PDB file of C-alpha atoms and ligand atoms in Angstrom:
ATOM      1  CA  MET A   1     -11.478 -34.733  12.513  1.00 48.00           C
ATOM      2  CA  PRO A   2      -9.462 -37.998  12.555  1.00 57.00           C
ATOM      3  CA  SER A   3     -11.385 -40.879  11.016  1.00 72.00           C
ATOM      4  CA  GLU A   4     -12.370 -43.768  13.163  1.00 79.00           C
ATOM      5  CA  PRO A   5     -10.487 -47.029  12.516  1.00 89.00           C
ATOM      6  CA  LEU A   6     -12.422 -49.548  10.479  1.00 94.00           C
ATOM      7  CA  PRO A   7     -13.732 -52.617  12.344  1.00 96.00           C
ATOM      8  CA  GLU A   8     -11.559 -55.538  11.816  1.00 97.00           C
ATOM      9  CA  HIS A   9     -13.877 -57.402   9.410  1.00 97.00           C
ATOM     10  CA  VAL A  10     -14.447 -54.187   7.445  1.00 98.00           C
ATOM     11  CA  ALA A  11     -10.650 -53.656   6.928  1.00 98.00           C
ATOM     12  CA  ALA A  12     -10.086 -57.352   5.946  1.00 98.00           C
ATOM     13  CA  ASN A  13     -12.931 -57.137   3.377  1.00 98.00           C
ATOM     14  CA  ARG A  14     -11.499 -53.839   2.055  1.00 98.00           C
ATOM     15  CA  ALA A  15      -8.232 -55.639   1.355  1.00 98.00           C
ATOM     16  CA  PHE A  16      -9.916 -58.618  -0.120  1.00 98.00           C
ATOM     17  CA  TRP A  17     -12.348 -56.594  -2.441  1.00 98.00           C
ATOM     18  CA  ASP A  18      -9.432 -54.342  -3.612  1.00 98.00           C
ATOM     19  CA  ASP A  19      -7.506 -57.388  -4.733  1.00 97.00           C
ATOM     20  CA  TYR A  20     -10.683 -59.066  -6.262  1.00 96.00           C
ATOM     21  CA  ALA A  21     -12.075 -56.009  -8.019  1.00 98.00           C
ATOM     22  CA  PRO A  22     -10.382 -56.798 -11.498  1.00 98.00           C
ATOM     23  CA  ARG A  23     -12.606 -59.940 -11.720  1.00 96.00           C
ATOM     24  CA  TRP A  24     -15.685 -57.816 -11.354  1.00 97.00           C
ATOM     25  CA  VAL A  25     -15.000 -55.283 -14.163  1.00 98.00           C
ATOM     26  CA  GLU A  26     -16.430 -57.414 -17.111  1.00 97.00           C
ATOM     27  CA  PRO A  27     -19.537 -58.463 -15.164  1.00 97.00           C
ATOM     28  CA  GLY A  28     -20.004 -54.811 -14.180  1.00 98.00           C
ATOM     29  CA  GLU A  29     -19.644 -53.685 -17.717  1.00 98.00           C
ATOM     30  CA  ARG A  30     -22.248 -56.205 -18.855  1.00 98.00           C
ATOM     31  CA  SER A  31     -24.644 -55.198 -16.167  1.00 98.00           C
ATOM     32  CA  TRP A  32     -24.243 -51.540 -16.729  1.00 98.00           C
ATOM     33  CA  ARG A  33     -25.529 -52.043 -20.352  1.00 98.00           C
ATOM     34  CA  ARG A  34     -28.919 -53.285 -19.239  1.00 98.00           C
ATOM     35  CA  GLN A  35     -31.641 -50.868 -19.777  1.00 98.00           C
ATOM     36  CA  PRO A  36     -34.921 -50.661 -17.759  1.00 97.00           C
ATOM     37  CA  GLY A  37     -36.813 -53.830 -18.082  1.00 97.00           C
ATOM     38  CA  GLU A  38     -33.649 -55.798 -18.978  1.00 98.00           C
ATOM     39  CA  GLU A  39     -32.253 -56.019 -15.381  1.00 98.00           C
ATOM     40  CA  THR A  40     -31.239 -59.426 -14.099  1.00 97.00           C
ATOM     41  CA  TRP A  41     -30.188 -60.695 -10.690  1.00 98.00           C
ATOM     42  CA  GLY A  42     -27.766 -63.001  -8.972  1.00 96.00           C
ATOM     43  CA  VAL A  43     -25.589 -65.632 -10.256  1.00 94.00           C
ATOM     44  CA  PHE A  44     -28.100 -67.110 -12.672  1.00 94.00           C
ATOM     45  CA  GLY A  45     -29.179 -63.719 -14.101  1.00 95.00           C
ATOM     46  CA  LEU A  46     -32.848 -64.197 -13.044  1.00 96.00           C
ATOM     47  CA  PRO A  47     -35.092 -61.455 -14.586  1.00 96.00           C
ATOM     48  CA  GLU A  48     -36.313 -58.425 -12.713  1.00 98.00           C
ATOM     49  CA  ALA A  49     -39.792 -59.267 -14.095  1.00 97.00           C
ATOM     50  CA  ASP A  50     -39.745 -62.423 -11.836  1.00 96.00           C
ATOM     51  CA  LEU A  51     -38.031 -61.120  -8.770  1.00 97.00           C
ATOM     52  CA  ARG A  52     -39.508 -57.582  -8.663  1.00 98.00           C
ATOM     53  CA  LEU A  53     -36.575 -56.279  -6.697  1.00 98.00           C
ATOM     54  CA  LEU A  54     -36.999 -52.642  -8.000  1.00 98.00           C
ATOM     55  CA  PRO A  55     -40.173 -50.869  -6.820  1.00 97.00           C
ATOM     56  CA  ASP A  56     -42.483 -49.650  -9.485  1.00 95.00           C
ATOM     57  CA  ASP A  57     -42.540 -46.196  -8.022  1.00 94.00           C
ATOM     58  CA  LEU A  58     -38.711 -45.421  -7.960  1.00 97.00           C
ATOM     59  CA  ALA A  59     -39.088 -42.266 -10.047  1.00 98.00           C
ATOM     60  CA  GLY A  60     -38.412 -39.100  -7.890  1.00 98.00           C
ATOM     61  CA  ARG A  61     -37.486 -41.305  -4.846  1.00 98.00           C
ATOM     62  CA  ASP A  62     -34.310 -41.281  -2.846  1.00 98.00           C
ATOM     63  CA  ALA A  63     -32.558 -44.646  -3.020  1.00 98.00           C
ATOM     64  CA  VAL A  64     -29.458 -45.993  -1.454  1.00 99.00           C
ATOM     65  CA  GLU A  65     -27.345 -49.125  -2.538  1.00 99.00           C
ATOM     66  CA  LEU A  66     -25.425 -50.619   0.371  1.00 99.00           C
ATOM     67  CA  GLY A  67     -22.287 -52.318  -0.921  1.00 98.00           C
ATOM     68  CA  CYS A  68     -22.661 -51.283  -4.644  1.00 98.00           C
ATOM     69  CA  GLY A  69     -19.458 -52.754  -6.183  1.00 98.00           C
ATOM     70  CA  THR A  70     -19.389 -51.496  -9.670  1.00 98.00           C
ATOM     71  CA  ALA A  71     -22.793 -49.737  -9.010  1.00 98.00           C
ATOM     72  CA  TYR A  72     -24.822 -51.198 -11.887  1.00 98.00           C
ATOM     73  CA  VAL A  73     -27.865 -51.560  -9.513  1.00 98.00           C
ATOM     74  CA  SER A  74     -27.554 -47.913  -8.714  1.00 98.00           C
ATOM     75  CA  ALA A  75     -27.297 -47.205 -12.500  1.00 98.00           C
ATOM     76  CA  TRP A  76     -30.493 -49.146 -12.967  1.00 98.00           C
ATOM     77  CA  MET A  77     -32.333 -47.206 -10.327  1.00 98.00           C
ATOM     78  CA  ALA A  78     -30.973 -43.777 -11.698  1.00 98.00           C
ATOM     79  CA  ARG A  79     -32.330 -44.751 -15.140  1.00 98.00           C
ATOM     80  CA  ARG A  80     -35.749 -45.346 -13.520  1.00 98.00           C
ATOM     81  CA  GLY A  81     -35.633 -41.902 -12.203  1.00 98.00           C
ATOM     82  CA  ALA A  82     -34.450 -42.341  -8.592  1.00 98.00           C
ATOM     83  CA  ARG A  83     -32.104 -40.036  -6.817  1.00 98.00           C
ATOM     84  CA  VAL A  84     -29.323 -42.487  -6.052  1.00 98.00           C
ATOM     85  CA  VAL A  85     -26.512 -42.679  -3.540  1.00 98.00           C
ATOM     86  CA  ALA A  86     -24.096 -45.669  -3.767  1.00 98.00           C
ATOM     87  CA  ILE A  87     -21.846 -46.733  -1.017  1.00 98.00           C
ATOM     88  CA  ASP A  88     -19.000 -49.280  -1.011  1.00 98.00           C
ATOM     89  CA  ASN A  89     -16.152 -50.232   1.078  1.00 98.00           C
ATOM     90  CA  SER A  90     -13.548 -50.842  -1.844  1.00 98.00           C
ATOM     91  CA  PRO A  91     -11.723 -47.971  -3.540  1.00 98.00           C
ATOM     92  CA  ARG A  92     -11.036 -50.180  -6.488  1.00 98.00           C
ATOM     93  CA  GLN A  93     -14.540 -51.295  -7.034  1.00 98.00           C
ATOM     94  CA  LEU A  94     -15.482 -47.688  -6.966  1.00 98.00           C
ATOM     95  CA  GLU A  95     -12.896 -46.704  -9.593  1.00 98.00           C
ATOM     96  CA  THR A  96     -14.640 -49.087 -11.970  1.00 98.00           C
ATOM     97  CA  ALA A  97     -18.026 -47.567 -10.868  1.00 98.00           C
ATOM     98  CA  ALA A  98     -16.771 -44.064 -11.649  1.00 98.00           C
ATOM     99  CA  ARG A  99     -15.434 -45.007 -15.065  1.00 98.00           C
ATOM    100  CA  LEU A 100     -18.718 -46.761 -16.009  1.00 98.00           C
ATOM    101  CA  GLN A 101     -20.571 -43.678 -14.811  1.00 98.00           C
ATOM    102  CA  ARG A 102     -18.603 -41.491 -17.209  1.00 98.00           C
ATOM    103  CA  GLU A 103     -18.889 -43.910 -20.132  1.00 98.00           C
ATOM    104  CA  HIS A 104     -22.759 -44.190 -19.642  1.00 98.00           C
ATOM    105  CA  GLY A 105     -23.331 -40.472 -18.839  1.00 98.00           C
ATOM    106  CA  LEU A 106     -24.799 -40.925 -15.348  1.00 98.00           C
ATOM    107  CA  ASP A 107     -23.885 -39.232 -12.294  1.00 97.00           C
ATOM    108  CA  PHE A 108     -24.726 -40.088  -8.736  1.00 98.00           C
ATOM    109  CA  PRO A 109     -22.689 -39.951  -5.510  1.00 98.00           C
ATOM    110  CA  LEU A 110     -20.333 -42.877  -5.039  1.00 98.00           C
ATOM    111  CA  LEU A 111     -19.292 -42.942  -1.464  1.00 98.00           C
ATOM    112  CA  LEU A 112     -16.293 -44.872  -0.123  1.00 98.00           C
ATOM    113  CA  GLY A 113     -17.473 -46.121   3.223  1.00 97.00           C
ATOM    114  CA  ASN A 114     -18.867 -48.818   5.491  1.00 98.00           C
ATOM    115  CA  ALA A 115     -22.593 -49.650   5.119  1.00 98.00           C
ATOM    116  CA  GLU A 116     -22.693 -50.158   8.877  1.00 98.00           C
ATOM    117  CA  ARG A 117     -22.239 -46.339   9.315  1.00 98.00           C
ATOM    118  CA  VAL A 118     -23.522 -44.279   6.462  1.00 98.00           C
ATOM    119  CA  PRO A 119     -22.835 -40.528   6.656  1.00 97.00           C
ATOM    120  CA  TYR A 120     -26.472 -39.515   5.976  1.00 98.00           C
ATOM    121  CA  PRO A 121     -29.089 -38.233   8.435  1.00 98.00           C
ATOM    122  CA  ASP A 122     -31.980 -40.306   9.685  1.00 98.00           C
ATOM    123  CA  GLY A 123     -34.866 -40.817   7.217  1.00 98.00           C
ATOM    124  CA  SER A 124     -32.874 -39.756   4.139  1.00 98.00           C
ATOM    125  CA  PHE A 125     -34.120 -42.563   1.825  1.00 98.00           C
ATOM    126  CA  ASP A 126     -37.331 -44.215   0.514  1.00 98.00           C
ATOM    127  CA  PHE A 127     -35.563 -47.299  -0.639  1.00 98.00           C
ATOM    128  CA  ALA A 128     -32.526 -49.355   0.173  1.00 99.00           C
ATOM    129  CA  ILE A 129     -31.021 -52.332  -1.736  1.00 99.00           C
ATOM    130  CA  SER A 130     -28.228 -54.848  -1.567  1.00 98.00           C
ATOM    131  CA  GLU A 131     -27.388 -57.510  -3.926  1.00 98.00           C
ATOM    132  CA  TYR A 132     -24.555 -59.596  -2.484  1.00 98.00           C
ATOM    133  CA  GLY A 133     -23.273 -56.274  -0.991  1.00 98.00           C
ATOM    134  CA  ALA A 134     -23.616 -55.352   2.767  1.00 98.00           C
ATOM    135  CA  VAL A 135     -26.123 -58.178   2.990  1.00 98.00           C
ATOM    136  CA  LEU A 136     -23.229 -60.718   2.693  1.00 98.00           C
ATOM    137  CA  TRP A 137     -20.213 -58.810   3.729  1.00 98.00           C
ATOM    138  CA  ALA A 138     -21.295 -56.483   6.525  1.00 98.00           C
ATOM    139  CA  ASP A 139     -22.218 -57.417  10.089  1.00 98.00           C
ATOM    140  CA  PRO A 140     -26.007 -57.642  10.154  1.00 98.00           C
ATOM    141  CA  GLU A 141     -26.160 -56.584  13.675  1.00 97.00           C
ATOM    142  CA  ALA A 142     -24.836 -53.315  12.600  1.00 98.00           C
ATOM    143  CA  TRP A 143     -26.018 -52.742   8.996  1.00 98.00           C
ATOM    144  CA  VAL A 144     -29.634 -53.806   9.417  1.00 98.00           C
ATOM    145  CA  PRO A 145     -30.389 -51.091  12.144  1.00 98.00           C
ATOM    146  CA  GLU A 146     -28.276 -48.727  10.033  1.00 98.00           C
ATOM    147  CA  ALA A 147     -30.607 -49.327   7.058  1.00 98.00           C
ATOM    148  CA  ALA A 148     -33.629 -48.896   9.222  1.00 98.00           C
ATOM    149  CA  ARG A 149     -32.250 -45.585  10.557  1.00 98.00           C
ATOM    150  CA  LEU A 150     -31.609 -44.393   6.909  1.00 98.00           C
ATOM    151  CA  LEU A 151     -35.066 -45.106   5.693  1.00 98.00           C
ATOM    152  CA  ARG A 152     -38.253 -43.120   6.055  1.00 98.00           C
ATOM    153  CA  PRO A 153     -41.241 -44.825   7.663  1.00 98.00           C
ATOM    154  CA  GLY A 154     -42.820 -47.017   5.010  1.00 98.00           C
ATOM    155  CA  GLY A 155     -39.383 -47.233   3.132  1.00 98.00           C
ATOM    156  CA  ARG A 156     -38.466 -50.671   1.800  1.00 98.00           C
ATOM    157  CA  LEU A 157     -35.242 -52.586   1.980  1.00 98.00           C
ATOM    158  CA  HIS A 158     -34.742 -55.398  -0.549  1.00 98.00           C
ATOM    159  CA  VAL A 159     -31.847 -57.798  -0.372  1.00 98.00           C
ATOM    160  CA  LEU A 160     -30.551 -60.812  -2.371  1.00 98.00           C
ATOM    161  CA  THR A 161     -27.829 -63.038  -1.042  1.00 98.00           C
ATOM    162  CA  ASN A 162     -26.818 -66.756  -0.853  1.00 96.00           C
ATOM    163  CA  SER A 163     -29.527 -68.973   0.349  1.00 96.00           C
ATOM    164  CA  LEU A 164     -29.174 -70.610   3.657  1.00 95.00           C
ATOM    165  CA  LEU A 165     -29.268 -74.124   2.095  1.00 95.00           C
ATOM    166  CA  TYR A 166     -26.607 -73.223  -0.344  1.00 94.00           C
ATOM    167  CA  TRP A 167     -24.423 -72.038   2.382  1.00 92.00           C
ATOM    168  CA  LEU A 168     -24.854 -75.040   4.660  1.00 94.00           C
ATOM    169  CA  THR A 169     -24.069 -77.503   1.793  1.00 94.00           C
ATOM    170  CA  THR A 170     -21.026 -75.670   0.299  1.00 90.00           C
ATOM    171  CA  PRO A 171     -17.582 -76.829   1.529  1.00 86.00           C
ATOM    172  CA  ASP A 172     -14.816 -74.427   2.494  1.00 80.00           C
ATOM    173  CA  GLU A 173     -12.581 -74.996  -0.508  1.00 78.00           C
ATOM    174  CA  ASP A 174     -12.476 -71.933  -2.849  1.00 72.00           C
ATOM    175  CA  GLU A 175     -15.269 -71.780  -5.371  1.00 74.00           C
ATOM    176  CA  ALA A 176     -16.390 -75.385  -4.457  1.00 83.00           C
ATOM    177  CA  PRO A 177     -19.972 -76.170  -5.595  1.00 88.00           C
ATOM    178  CA  PRO A 178     -22.781 -77.058  -3.191  1.00 91.00           C
ATOM    179  CA  SER A 179     -23.174 -80.563  -2.330  1.00 92.00           C
ATOM    180  CA  ASP A 180     -26.158 -82.854  -1.152  1.00 92.00           C
ATOM    181  CA  ARG A 181     -24.778 -82.959   2.411  1.00 94.00           C
ATOM    182  CA  LEU A 182     -24.941 -80.545   5.241  1.00 94.00           C
ATOM    183  CA  VAL A 183     -21.165 -79.668   5.578  1.00 92.00           C
ATOM    184  CA  ARG A 184     -21.505 -76.586   7.884  1.00 90.00           C
ATOM    185  CA  PRO A 185     -23.126 -75.977  11.242  1.00 89.00           C
ATOM    186  CA  GLN A 186     -26.112 -73.631  11.250  1.00 90.00           C
ATOM    187  CA  PHE A 187     -25.715 -72.604  14.941  1.00 87.00           C
ATOM    188  CA  GLY A 188     -23.212 -69.950  16.066  1.00 76.00           C
ATOM    189  CA  GLY A 189     -23.724 -66.310  15.935  1.00 72.00           C
ATOM    190  CA  THR A 190     -25.108 -64.818  12.792  1.00 73.00           C
ATOM    191  CA  GLY A 191     -23.301 -67.176  10.444  1.00 88.00           C
ATOM    192  CA  ARG A 192     -20.104 -65.214  10.629  1.00 92.00           C
ATOM    193  CA  VAL A 193     -17.300 -66.974   8.727  1.00 91.00           C
ATOM    194  CA  VAL A 194     -13.672 -65.979   8.047  1.00 92.00           C
ATOM    195  CA  TRP A 195     -12.352 -67.553   4.790  1.00 89.00           C
ATOM    196  CA  PRO A 196      -9.054 -69.266   5.636  1.00 86.00           C
ATOM    197  CA  GLU A 197      -7.288 -68.560   2.453  1.00 87.00           C
ATOM    198  CA  ASP A 198      -7.693 -64.812   2.362  1.00 93.00           C
ATOM    199  CA  GLY A 199      -9.174 -63.634   5.629  1.00 94.00           C
ATOM    200  CA  SER A 200     -12.194 -62.116   4.147  1.00 96.00           C
ATOM    201  CA  VAL A 201     -15.382 -62.240   6.322  1.00 97.00           C
ATOM    202  CA  GLU A 202     -18.921 -63.092   5.263  1.00 96.00           C
ATOM    203  CA  PHE A 203     -22.253 -63.260   7.264  1.00 96.00           C
ATOM    204  CA  HIS A 204     -24.849 -66.038   6.594  1.00 96.00           C
ATOM    205  CA  PRO A 205     -27.767 -65.495   9.108  1.00 96.00           C
ATOM    206  CA  ALA A 206     -30.155 -68.284   9.380  1.00 96.00           C
ATOM    207  CA  HIS A 207     -33.871 -67.437   8.647  1.00 96.00           C
ATOM    208  CA  GLY A 208     -34.654 -67.127  12.358  1.00 95.00           C
ATOM    209  CA  ASP A 209     -31.785 -64.741  12.713  1.00 95.00           C
ATOM    210  CA  TRP A 210     -32.969 -62.646   9.844  1.00 97.00           C
ATOM    211  CA  ILE A 211     -36.421 -62.449  11.259  1.00 98.00           C
ATOM    212  CA  ARG A 212     -35.144 -61.282  14.636  1.00 97.00           C
ATOM    213  CA  LEU A 213     -32.677 -58.770  12.894  1.00 97.00           C
ATOM    214  CA  PHE A 214     -35.368 -57.168  10.725  1.00 98.00           C
ATOM    215  CA  THR A 215     -38.158 -57.032  13.233  1.00 98.00           C
ATOM    216  CA  SER A 216     -36.033 -55.731  16.150  1.00 98.00           C
ATOM    217  CA  ALA A 217     -34.533 -52.952  13.849  1.00 98.00           C
ATOM    218  CA  GLY A 218     -38.256 -51.916  13.114  1.00 98.00           C
ATOM    219  CA  PHE A 219     -38.975 -53.594   9.913  1.00 98.00           C
ATOM    220  CA  GLU A 220     -42.077 -55.632   9.015  1.00 98.00           C
ATOM    221  CA  ILE A 221     -41.229 -58.696   6.727  1.00 98.00           C
ATOM    222  CA  LEU A 222     -43.155 -58.547   3.372  1.00 98.00           C
ATOM    223  CA  GLU A 223     -41.601 -61.544   1.513  1.00 98.00           C
ATOM    224  CA  LEU A 224     -38.970 -64.224   1.494  1.00 98.00           C
ATOM    225  CA  LEU A 225     -38.422 -65.553  -1.966  1.00 98.00           C
ATOM    226  CA  GLU A 226     -36.320 -68.690  -2.745  1.00 97.00           C
ATOM    227  CA  PRO A 227     -36.407 -68.331  -6.505  1.00 96.00           C
ATOM    228  CA  PRO A 228     -36.173 -71.493  -8.673  1.00 93.00           C
ATOM    229  CA  VAL A 229     -33.666 -71.553 -11.508  1.00 91.00           C
ATOM    230  CA  PRO A 230     -35.034 -72.742 -14.803  1.00 85.00           C
ATOM    231  CA  ALA A 231     -33.946 -76.327 -15.915  1.00 83.00           C
ATOM    232  CA  GLY A 232     -30.915 -75.975 -18.317  1.00 85.00           C
ATOM    233  CA  ALA A 233     -29.862 -72.573 -16.964  1.00 86.00           C
ATOM    234  CA  THR A 234     -26.176 -71.969 -16.476  1.00 89.00           C
ATOM    235  CA  SER A 235     -24.615 -69.712 -13.792  1.00 88.00           C
ATOM    236  CA  TRP A 236     -22.118 -67.080 -15.074  1.00 86.00           C
ATOM    237  CA  PHE A 237     -20.374 -67.228 -11.730  1.00 85.00           C
ATOM    238  CA  MET A 238     -21.036 -70.432  -9.743  1.00 80.00           C
ATOM    239  CA  ALA A 239     -19.197 -73.353 -11.500  1.00 78.00           C
ATOM    240  CA  GLY A 240     -20.721 -76.789 -10.866  1.00 79.00           C
ATOM    241  CA  ALA A 241     -24.047 -75.553  -9.346  1.00 82.00           C
ATOM    242  CA  ASP A 242     -26.309 -75.714 -12.387  1.00 84.00           C
ATOM    243  CA  ASP A 243     -27.846 -79.215 -11.628  1.00 87.00           C
ATOM    244  CA  TRP A 244     -27.944 -78.462  -7.827  1.00 92.00           C
ATOM    245  CA  ALA A 245     -29.766 -75.080  -8.469  1.00 92.00           C
ATOM    246  CA  THR A 246     -32.715 -76.874 -10.359  1.00 91.00           C
ATOM    247  CA  ARG A 247     -33.489 -78.667  -7.109  1.00 92.00           C
ATOM    248  CA  TRP A 248     -32.677 -76.347  -4.246  1.00 95.00           C
ATOM    249  CA  PRO A 249     -32.495 -72.555  -3.957  1.00 96.00           C
ATOM    250  CA  VAL A 250     -29.077 -70.928  -4.570  1.00 95.00           C
ATOM    251  CA  GLU A 251     -30.229 -67.525  -3.561  1.00 96.00           C
ATOM    252  CA  GLU A 252     -32.803 -65.834  -1.375  1.00 98.00           C
ATOM    253  CA  VAL A 253     -34.470 -62.433  -1.427  1.00 98.00           C
ATOM    254  CA  TRP A 254     -35.871 -60.639   1.598  1.00 98.00           C
ATOM    255  CA  LYS A 255     -38.199 -57.613   1.175  1.00 98.00           C
ATOM    256  CA  VAL A 256     -39.009 -55.653   4.393  1.00 98.00           C
ATOM    257  CA  ARG A 257     -40.648 -52.323   5.141  1.00 98.00           C
ATOM    258  CA  ARG A 258     -39.831 -49.859   7.793  1.00 98.00           C
ATOM    259  CA  ARG A 259     -42.679 -49.627  10.258  1.00 97.00           C
ATOM    260  CA  SER A 260     -44.440 -46.248  10.378  1.00 89.00           C
TER     261      SER A 260
HETATM  262  C1  LIG B   1     -20.409 -58.816  -4.964  1.00 58.39           C
HETATM  263  S1  LIG B   1     -20.165 -57.090  -4.588  1.00 58.39           S
HETATM  264  C2  LIG B   1     -21.823 -56.560  -4.704  1.00 58.39           C
HETATM  265  C3  LIG B   1     -22.141 -55.508  -5.801  1.00 58.39           C
HETATM  266  C4  LIG B   1     -22.849 -56.068  -7.024  1.00 58.39           C
HETATM  267  N1  LIG B   1     -24.313 -56.336  -6.743  1.00 58.39           N
HETATM  268  C5  LIG B   1     -22.224 -57.321  -7.547  1.00 58.39           C
HETATM  269  O1  LIG B   1     -22.832 -58.456  -7.223  1.00 58.39           O
HETATM  270  O2  LIG B   1     -21.207 -57.247  -8.115  1.00 58.39           O
HETATM  271  C6  LIG B   1     -19.667 -56.865  -2.915  1.00 58.39           C
HETATM  272  C7  LIG B   1     -19.275 -55.525  -2.561  1.00 58.39           C
HETATM  273  O3  LIG B   1     -19.647 -55.284  -1.142  1.00 58.39           O
HETATM  274  C8  LIG B   1     -18.711 -54.338  -0.756  1.00 58.39           C
HETATM  275  N2  LIG B   1     -18.678 -54.401   0.741  1.00 58.39           N
HETATM  276  C9  LIG B   1     -18.137 -55.224   1.476  1.00 58.39           C
HETATM  277  N3  LIG B   1     -18.284 -54.879   2.816  1.00 58.39           N
HETATM  278  C10 LIG B   1     -18.873 -53.614   2.753  1.00 58.39           C
HETATM  279  C11 LIG B   1     -19.254 -52.784   3.792  1.00 58.39           C
HETATM  280  N4  LIG B   1     -19.083 -52.990   5.065  1.00 58.39           N
HETATM  281  N5  LIG B   1     -19.796 -51.571   3.406  1.00 58.39           N
HETATM  282  C12 LIG B   1     -19.986 -51.289   2.063  1.00 58.39           C
HETATM  283  N6  LIG B   1     -19.588 -52.256   1.106  1.00 58.39           N
HETATM  284  C13 LIG B   1     -19.152 -53.279   1.454  1.00 58.39           C
HETATM  285  C14 LIG B   1     -17.424 -54.844  -1.332  1.00 58.39           C
HETATM  286  O4  LIG B   1     -16.392 -53.835  -1.432  1.00 58.39           O
HETATM  287  C15 LIG B   1     -17.868 -55.185  -2.850  1.00 58.39           C
HETATM  288  O5  LIG B   1     -17.679 -54.251  -3.731  1.00 58.39           O
END
């Protein structure tokens, strides 16, 4: 059967992430080395003990990572006993993931595909997660209902992405730090933005949009975290944001549950 053409933003993001993949090899290797209890999240490496993004009862559960990149989150879930499936849109990111699987002696399916259309039947998973994956790079009008479809009733979806405030205060220039001014509009679709320099496409829904997206897809909202960063902490990724991040949230975490 001929495969369907990729939506325009998915094709653009595949090209972008294939080019960008070499930059993610070293952080991926570092994260793959973290053992249960040592997992950290986001651009400041906040500890799992504070964010609790991984459910306590993962052992024996079916889990999917939507936009896995080098798949270290999937590795963490597999080490905690979950049956994991990892999907990503970039062949080059998955090459790194496959090499790290071999080096660490772990084996779970690494699927090349779009998290907006995952080739698994309804109700295949107990848990879904995305850290800066589909949650940032896929269209939420498509991937949120898809996550709801994939989860069993009672199954949870946990995501971590840029905070709304970070997004609204960060200028367009590549890797510019956030400022103390609102430099972007909040209104307009689900925060879809096309980066002028490379054509990649991100999505930054506002909080009201997330609430609508989650509830209309059949989720109940459990928690919105805007985690503080400890004074003196340094981001491994976001240059110039350290002082800003002690006053405002750089990231947000949503935890939602599929209604029964
Ligand atoms: C920043 S990485 C996220 C993985 C990891 N947590 C990390 O932070 O390195 C973003 C990943 O999202 C993937 N991605 C972008 N759009 C996607 C889509 N529609 N479906 C699946 N994966 C997608 C990219 O290929 C990339 O590997």
